[in-house]
């Protein structure tokens, strides 16, 4: 957006029209460069009502790899089935059964599943995240803002309910070789133009 409209290069607040409406985007100058940060919608939560054995088959992992935390459909922009794993190593060995994900998520009105695990090594990166949306033609999304937003809302509800604000760093896309980076959830990161075009009518 900024590259197409150089007259707005110094803007601090942008508005992008998306399927959910007008989305405000803050443009922040940081030592690492320009950071774009958006505020997502207020979160909603509902129990998925799925048997843990079914979820394990969907993800291609052992049932013991599923954390004891609830398996919920969470949305801060788009509904995601959110699943926490108990072992960090398990997230890289997932073998999702795409057809089962499509069927079960469609029945939930979610359409997609995001899985996360705590790194637990005391480093600056707290979580690793993977997002699968085969019902939308995306076997795995390497960097997913709405999936990460849903994870943040999930953690805020189940792990940090007494805190007024907070933050953490998550990584995603590792397994694909594409590492990406009133509750209000904000998602931020740097952006580059990877393709552009012009529509002639």
XYZ file of C-alpha atoms in Angstrom:
201
model
C 0.000 0.000 0.000
C 2.751 2.428 0.980
C 4.817 1.570 -2.099
C 1.864 2.401 -4.390
C 1.056 5.684 -2.661
C 4.324 7.536 -1.988
C 2.355 10.626 -0.935
C 1.331 8.681 2.160
C 4.839 7.484 3.014
C 4.819 9.440 6.265
C 1.342 8.316 7.324
C 0.985 6.905 10.812
C -2.466 5.363 10.313
C -3.661 3.530 7.215
C -7.009 1.905 6.478
C -7.247 -1.209 4.331
C -10.545 -2.546 3.052
C -10.830 -6.303 3.628
C -13.587 -8.877 3.699
C -14.309 -7.986 7.337
C -14.520 -4.248 6.542
C -12.094 -1.352 7.009
C -9.041 -2.457 9.008
C -6.906 0.235 10.705
C -3.160 -0.313 10.321
C -0.569 1.603 12.329
C 2.726 2.435 10.623
C 5.507 2.603 13.217
C 9.152 3.541 12.730
C 11.495 1.188 14.586
C 15.282 0.702 14.570
C 14.707 -2.358 12.360
C 12.618 -0.388 9.842
C 8.931 0.304 9.254
C 6.559 -1.878 11.287
C 2.915 -2.311 10.277
C 0.519 -3.265 13.078
C -3.186 -4.000 12.840
C -5.824 -4.350 15.535
C -8.075 -7.354 15.076
C -11.714 -7.744 16.061
C -12.843 -8.571 19.606
C -12.359 -12.315 20.138
C -15.120 -14.888 20.268
C -14.804 -18.404 21.700
C -16.830 -21.609 21.545
C -16.163 -25.184 22.506
C -15.336 -27.378 19.522
C -16.964 -30.478 20.989
C -14.497 -32.733 19.159
C -13.179 -35.990 20.599
C -9.453 -35.758 21.277
C -8.873 -38.920 19.244
C -10.435 -37.212 16.207
C -8.264 -34.115 16.661
C -5.151 -36.292 16.926
C -6.091 -38.024 13.645
C -6.714 -34.652 11.986
C -3.214 -33.504 12.914
C -1.417 -36.812 12.484
C -0.062 -36.953 16.011
C -0.471 -39.064 19.122
C -3.421 -38.238 21.343
C -0.905 -37.813 24.180
C 0.626 -34.901 22.237
C -2.559 -32.844 22.730
C -2.352 -30.527 25.732
C -5.025 -30.713 28.428
C -6.196 -27.172 27.570
C -9.570 -26.786 25.779
C -9.910 -27.350 22.037
C -11.912 -24.333 20.897
C -13.029 -22.376 17.866
C -11.598 -18.881 18.372
C -11.955 -15.854 16.118
C -10.429 -12.370 16.064
C -11.200 -11.959 12.349
C -11.768 -15.488 11.038
C -12.777 -18.596 13.033
C -9.956 -21.068 13.724
C -9.963 -24.381 15.530
C -7.176 -23.843 18.088
C -5.179 -26.786 19.419
C -2.271 -26.677 21.861
C 0.371 -29.410 21.870
C 2.040 -30.610 25.022
C 5.466 -31.367 23.420
C 7.345 -28.787 21.376
C 8.981 -31.486 19.235
C 5.566 -32.770 18.143
C 4.712 -29.658 16.132
C 7.351 -30.352 13.483
C 6.319 -33.990 13.029
C 2.610 -33.335 12.407
C 1.219 -35.194 9.385
C -2.165 -33.508 8.885
C -4.955 -35.523 7.299
C -6.195 -32.757 5.007
C -9.508 -34.374 4.074
C -10.426 -34.949 7.710
C -9.509 -31.344 8.561
C -11.791 -30.109 5.769
C -14.706 -32.261 6.933
C -14.461 -31.636 10.675
C -13.696 -27.921 10.427
C -16.518 -27.357 7.937
C -18.935 -28.983 10.389
C -17.700 -26.527 13.048
C -18.012 -23.502 10.769
C -14.297 -22.912 11.229
C -12.758 -24.106 7.960
C -9.212 -24.137 9.331
C -7.014 -25.242 12.244
C -4.073 -23.557 13.990
C -1.771 -25.552 16.251
C 0.775 -24.138 18.678
C 3.369 -25.353 21.151
C 5.467 -23.630 23.794
C 9.199 -23.650 23.066
C 10.067 -23.764 26.759
C 13.761 -23.023 26.239
C 13.790 -19.603 27.893
C 14.676 -17.856 24.622
C 13.005 -14.745 23.181
C 10.631 -16.797 21.007
C 7.898 -18.313 23.149
C 5.724 -20.233 20.668
C 5.823 -22.066 17.376
C 2.621 -21.966 15.322
C 1.324 -23.912 12.314
C -1.883 -23.115 10.392
C -3.717 -25.498 8.033
C -6.624 -24.384 5.840
C -7.090 -27.082 3.169
C -10.782 -26.214 2.853
C -9.658 -22.864 1.438
C -7.014 -24.409 -0.819
C -4.142 -23.703 1.584
C -2.506 -26.895 2.820
C -0.361 -24.853 5.233
C -0.073 -21.091 5.637
C 3.527 -20.083 6.440
C 2.578 -16.772 8.100
C -1.016 -16.366 9.241
C -2.196 -13.185 10.970
C -5.722 -14.361 11.796
C -4.433 -17.712 13.098
C -1.884 -15.998 15.325
C -4.540 -13.557 16.499
C -6.752 -16.463 17.536
C -3.837 -18.071 19.421
C -3.168 -14.777 21.247
C -6.837 -14.543 22.258
C -6.813 -18.200 23.357
C -3.743 -17.660 25.559
C -5.202 -14.463 26.982
C -8.307 -16.377 28.035
C -6.774 -19.591 29.335
C -3.324 -18.605 30.576
C -3.317 -14.855 31.255
C -6.907 -14.005 32.180
C -5.868 -11.800 35.114
C -3.508 -9.635 33.036
C -4.677 -6.373 31.452
C -2.066 -6.493 28.669
C 0.789 -8.639 27.477
C 2.758 -9.866 24.517
C 5.049 -12.579 23.229
C 7.015 -13.548 20.126
C 5.918 -16.512 17.988
C 7.519 -18.185 14.995
C 5.745 -19.763 12.046
C 6.680 -21.215 8.677
C 9.731 -23.089 9.987
C 8.568 -26.445 8.613
C 8.001 -24.840 5.187
C 11.356 -23.085 5.176
C 9.568 -19.705 5.367
C 10.012 -18.303 8.875
C 7.561 -15.490 9.495
C 6.999 -13.432 12.253
C -12.323 -5.711 25.358
C -9.247 -7.757 24.693
C -7.452 -6.200 21.771
C -5.154 -8.364 19.674
C -2.540 -6.668 17.502
C -0.495 -8.357 14.797
C 2.597 -6.654 13.423
C 5.544 -7.184 11.130
C 7.451 -5.823 8.185
C 5.970 -6.145 4.702
C 7.484 -6.313 1.219
C 5.846 -6.277 -2.205
C 6.160 -9.727 -3.784
C 3.839 -9.161 -6.745
C 1.894 -6.324 -8.324
C -0.385 -5.982 -11.300
C -2.963 -3.858 -13.070
C -6.484 -4.861 -14.028
C -7.688 -3.590 -17.425
C -11.468 -3.482 -17.925
